[in-house]
Amino acid sequence: MNTQDFINSPHPFLNGMCAAHLRVLADAAKQTQFAAGQHIFHEGDHARHFYLIESGKVALQTRSAGHPVPISTLGAGEVLGWSWLFPPYCWHYDAWAEQDTCAVMFEALRLRDDCEADKALGYELMKRMAEVLVHRLQATRLKLVQSRKPDLHAALPTGG
């Protein structure tokens, strides 16, 4: 990917990142596209990449009691994938493109090695990914609570 274009990227995940770290990320970046309906990854699979979404929509879902639970839809300016940075490096959700989607893809193993070599880069990515992780887990918790909420009308006693 063109380093200068990447450094000038308006993606919010990159805001405030120093030029040296942006150059490392640019070296690991590759443009990618997903067609509407295309699966991007499956829960439990090895997390080999993460993505900065530039356009389109990506849906996330998990399972609860064997049933699919939609978690959220991500769009332009959002990050797809935090599992690459945290052992055991496996996806915690299913993801697929709801619309044709363009994203910048990063190779996880290479970035983990870069983070080990440059602790400041590692700390910067860890802070940013932890924020993504917290938001995603909050959304998951809310959806799981909502999916298990009993039908209040069915629980009301009937007169008699």
mmCIF file of C-alpha atoms in Angstrom:
data_model
loop_
_atom_site.group_PDB
_atom_site.id
_atom_site.type_symbol
_atom_site.label_atom_id
_atom_site.label_comp_id
_atom_site.label_asym_id
_atom_site.label_seq_id
_atom_site.Cartn_x
_atom_site.Cartn_y
_atom_site.Cartn_z
ATOM 1 C CA MET A 1 0.000 0.000 0.000
ATOM 2 C CA ASN A 2 1.259 3.515 -0.759
ATOM 3 C CA THR A 3 2.817 4.762 2.479
ATOM 4 C CA GLN A 4 1.958 8.417 1.891
ATOM 5 C CA ASP A 5 -1.697 7.646 1.162
ATOM 6 C CA PHE A 6 -1.834 5.514 4.283
ATOM 7 C CA ILE A 7 -0.201 8.196 6.469
ATOM 8 C CA ASN A 8 -2.771 10.712 5.183
ATOM 9 C CA SER A 9 -5.669 8.312 5.763
ATOM 10 C CA PRO A 10 -8.686 9.818 7.514
ATOM 11 C CA HIS A 11 -9.497 6.536 9.323
ATOM 12 C CA PRO A 12 -10.245 7.370 13.001
ATOM 13 C CA PHE A 13 -8.189 4.402 14.260
ATOM 14 C CA LEU A 14 -5.058 6.115 12.923
ATOM 15 C CA ASN A 15 -5.761 9.588 14.372
ATOM 16 C CA GLY A 16 -2.858 10.890 16.429
ATOM 17 C CA MET A 17 -0.530 8.000 15.623
ATOM 18 C CA CYS A 18 3.085 9.052 15.069
ATOM 19 C CA ALA A 19 4.564 8.916 11.570
ATOM 20 C CA ALA A 20 6.998 6.097 12.437
ATOM 21 C CA HIS A 21 4.153 3.848 13.604
ATOM 22 C CA LEU A 22 2.054 4.770 10.583
ATOM 23 C CA ARG A 23 4.949 3.717 8.319
ATOM 24 C CA VAL A 24 5.153 0.315 10.054
ATOM 25 C CA LEU A 25 1.403 -0.152 9.630
ATOM 26 C CA ALA A 26 1.554 0.972 5.988
ATOM 27 C CA ASP A 27 4.196 -1.675 5.295
ATOM 28 C CA ALA A 28 1.831 -4.339 6.687
ATOM 29 C CA ALA A 29 -1.297 -2.951 4.977
ATOM 30 C CA LYS A 30 -3.089 -4.279 1.925
ATOM 31 C CA GLN A 31 -6.307 -3.076 0.297
ATOM 32 C CA THR A 32 -9.020 -5.737 0.223
ATOM 33 C CA GLN A 33 -12.652 -6.026 -0.797
ATOM 34 C CA PHE A 34 -15.535 -8.257 0.222
ATOM 35 C CA ALA A 35 -18.631 -8.848 -1.881
ATOM 36 C CA ALA A 36 -22.044 -8.522 -0.237
ATOM 37 C CA GLY A 37 -22.836 -11.816 1.493
ATOM 38 C CA GLN A 38 -19.204 -12.964 1.642
ATOM 39 C CA HIS A 39 -18.062 -14.493 4.949
ATOM 40 C CA ILE A 40 -14.945 -12.767 6.253
ATOM 41 C CA PHE A 41 -14.269 -15.071 9.212
ATOM 42 C CA HIS A 42 -15.955 -17.647 11.423
ATOM 43 C CA GLU A 43 -16.056 -17.792 15.214
ATOM 44 C CA GLY A 44 -13.310 -20.102 16.473
ATOM 45 C CA ASP A 45 -11.086 -19.794 13.403
ATOM 46 C CA HIS A 46 -7.535 -18.516 13.771
ATOM 47 C CA ALA A 47 -7.412 -14.679 13.647
ATOM 48 C CA ARG A 48 -4.802 -13.906 10.998
ATOM 49 C CA HIS A 49 -5.812 -10.325 10.110
ATOM 50 C CA PHE A 50 -7.560 -7.210 11.227
ATOM 51 C CA TYR A 51 -9.271 -4.608 9.097
ATOM 52 C CA LEU A 52 -9.959 -0.892 8.952
ATOM 53 C CA ILE A 53 -13.283 -0.519 7.166
ATOM 54 C CA GLU A 54 -13.265 2.232 4.557
ATOM 55 C CA SER A 55 -16.716 1.672 3.024
ATOM 56 C CA GLY A 56 -19.554 -0.821 3.156
ATOM 57 C CA LYS A 57 -21.108 -2.737 6.048
ATOM 58 C CA VAL A 58 -19.959 -5.809 7.970
ATOM 59 C CA ALA A 59 -22.251 -7.787 10.281
ATOM 60 C CA LEU A 60 -21.077 -9.558 13.432
ATOM 61 C CA GLN A 61 -22.906 -12.351 15.192
ATOM 62 C CA THR A 62 -22.257 -14.912 17.895
ATOM 63 C CA ARG A 63 -24.221 -17.842 19.263
ATOM 64 C CA SER A 64 -26.080 -18.217 22.548
ATOM 65 C CA ALA A 65 -27.685 -21.501 23.549
ATOM 66 C CA GLY A 66 -27.097 -22.692 19.985
ATOM 67 C CA HIS A 67 -28.963 -19.779 18.408
ATOM 68 C CA PRO A 68 -27.411 -16.986 16.309
ATOM 69 C CA VAL A 69 -27.360 -13.590 17.999
ATOM 70 C CA PRO A 70 -26.654 -10.530 15.833
ATOM 71 C CA ILE A 71 -24.190 -8.292 17.690
ATOM 72 C CA SER A 72 -23.612 -5.247 15.529
ATOM 73 C CA THR A 73 -23.050 -3.860 12.079
ATOM 74 C CA LEU A 74 -19.785 -2.068 11.405
ATOM 75 C CA GLY A 75 -19.237 0.560 8.755
ATOM 76 C CA ALA A 76 -16.762 3.092 7.416
ATOM 77 C CA GLY A 77 -14.332 4.341 10.038
ATOM 78 C CA GLU A 78 -14.634 1.257 12.249
ATOM 79 C CA VAL A 79 -12.238 -1.573 13.092
ATOM 80 C CA LEU A 80 -13.028 -5.201 12.340
ATOM 81 C CA GLY A 81 -11.121 -7.676 14.460
ATOM 82 C CA TRP A 82 -9.383 -7.437 17.793
ATOM 83 C CA SER A 83 -8.786 -11.172 18.309
ATOM 84 C CA TRP A 84 -5.469 -11.063 16.403
ATOM 85 C CA LEU A 85 -3.807 -9.270 19.313
ATOM 86 C CA PHE A 86 -5.018 -11.347 22.260
ATOM 87 C CA PRO A 87 -4.187 -15.038 22.803
ATOM 88 C CA PRO A 88 -5.358 -17.556 21.757
ATOM 89 C CA TYR A 89 -5.735 -15.452 18.557
ATOM 90 C CA CYS A 90 -9.108 -16.944 17.561
ATOM 91 C CA TRP A 91 -12.171 -15.084 16.316
ATOM 92 C CA HIS A 92 -14.946 -14.553 18.852
ATOM 93 C CA TYR A 93 -17.626 -13.749 16.259
ATOM 94 C CA ASP A 94 -18.734 -14.593 12.742
ATOM 95 C CA ALA A 95 -18.341 -11.723 10.278
ATOM 96 C CA TRP A 96 -19.699 -11.230 6.773
ATOM 97 C CA ALA A 97 -20.151 -8.348 4.391
ATOM 98 C CA GLU A 98 -23.721 -7.045 4.366
ATOM 99 C CA GLN A 99 -22.762 -4.762 1.483
ATOM 100 C CA ASP A 100 -19.803 -4.603 -0.853
ATOM 101 C CA THR A 101 -17.039 -3.541 1.516
ATOM 102 C CA CYS A 102 -13.587 -2.011 1.066
ATOM 103 C CA ALA A 103 -11.070 -2.301 3.877
ATOM 104 C CA VAL A 104 -7.395 -2.090 4.698
ATOM 105 C CA MET A 105 -6.188 -5.501 5.881
ATOM 106 C CA PHE A 106 -3.222 -6.083 8.199
ATOM 107 C CA GLU A 107 -1.357 -9.355 8.668
ATOM 108 C CA ALA A 108 -1.511 -10.218 12.376
ATOM 109 C CA LEU A 109 1.667 -12.250 12.827
ATOM 110 C CA ARG A 110 3.772 -9.549 11.216
ATOM 111 C CA LEU A 111 2.222 -6.833 13.405
ATOM 112 C CA ARG A 112 2.643 -8.887 16.579
ATOM 113 C CA ASP A 113 6.331 -9.271 15.682
ATOM 114 C CA ASP A 114 6.554 -5.519 15.008
ATOM 115 C CA CYS A 115 4.949 -4.857 18.408
ATOM 116 C CA GLU A 116 7.508 -7.096 20.144
ATOM 117 C CA ALA A 117 10.331 -5.244 18.392
ATOM 118 C CA ASP A 118 8.888 -1.779 19.121
ATOM 119 C CA LYS A 119 7.213 -1.693 22.521
ATOM 120 C CA ALA A 120 5.887 1.839 21.936
ATOM 121 C CA LEU A 121 4.069 0.592 18.820
ATOM 122 C CA GLY A 122 2.792 -2.393 20.786
ATOM 123 C CA TYR A 123 1.478 -0.142 23.545
ATOM 124 C CA GLU A 124 -0.184 2.181 21.028
ATOM 125 C CA LEU A 125 -1.923 -0.671 19.216
ATOM 126 C CA MET A 126 -2.882 -2.323 22.506
ATOM 127 C CA LYS A 127 -4.566 0.885 23.734
ATOM 128 C CA ARG A 128 -6.469 1.343 20.497
ATOM 129 C CA MET A 129 -7.503 -2.313 20.236
ATOM 130 C CA ALA A 130 -8.530 -2.428 23.895
ATOM 131 C CA GLU A 131 -10.977 0.395 23.179
ATOM 132 C CA VAL A 132 -12.411 -1.585 20.256
ATOM 133 C CA LEU A 133 -12.597 -4.686 22.453
ATOM 134 C CA VAL A 134 -14.475 -2.901 25.248
ATOM 135 C CA HIS A 135 -17.055 -1.477 22.832
ATOM 136 C CA ARG A 136 -17.545 -4.854 21.155
ATOM 137 C CA LEU A 137 -17.949 -6.682 24.463
ATOM 138 C CA GLN A 138 -20.447 -4.092 25.706
ATOM 139 C CA ALA A 139 -22.474 -4.534 22.506
ATOM 140 C CA THR A 140 -22.305 -8.308 22.901
ATOM 141 C CA ARG A 141 -23.448 -8.188 26.514
ATOM 142 C CA LEU A 142 -26.408 -5.977 25.610
ATOM 143 C CA LYS A 143 -27.471 -8.217 22.703
ATOM 144 C CA LEU A 144 -27.170 -11.379 24.793
ATOM 145 C CA VAL A 145 -29.262 -9.864 27.594
ATOM 146 C CA GLN A 146 -31.872 -8.739 25.066
ATOM 147 C CA SER A 147 -31.940 -12.160 23.402
ATOM 148 C CA ARG A 148 -32.643 -13.890 26.708
ATOM 149 C CA LYS A 149 -35.287 -11.444 27.954
ATOM 150 C CA PRO A 150 -38.503 -13.411 28.589
ATOM 151 C CA ASP A 151 -41.712 -12.448 26.901
ATOM 152 C CA LEU A 152 -43.302 -10.338 29.642
ATOM 153 C CA HIS A 153 -46.837 -10.880 28.381
ATOM 154 C CA ALA A 154 -46.431 -14.647 28.573
ATOM 155 C CA ALA A 155 -45.116 -14.365 32.146
ATOM 156 C CA LEU A 156 -48.082 -12.338 33.443
ATOM 157 C CA PRO A 157 -50.595 -14.354 35.470
ATOM 158 C CA THR A 158 -54.008 -14.691 33.949
ATOM 159 C CA GLY A 159 -57.079 -13.754 36.018
ATOM 160 C CA GLY A 160 -59.531 -16.281 37.237
#
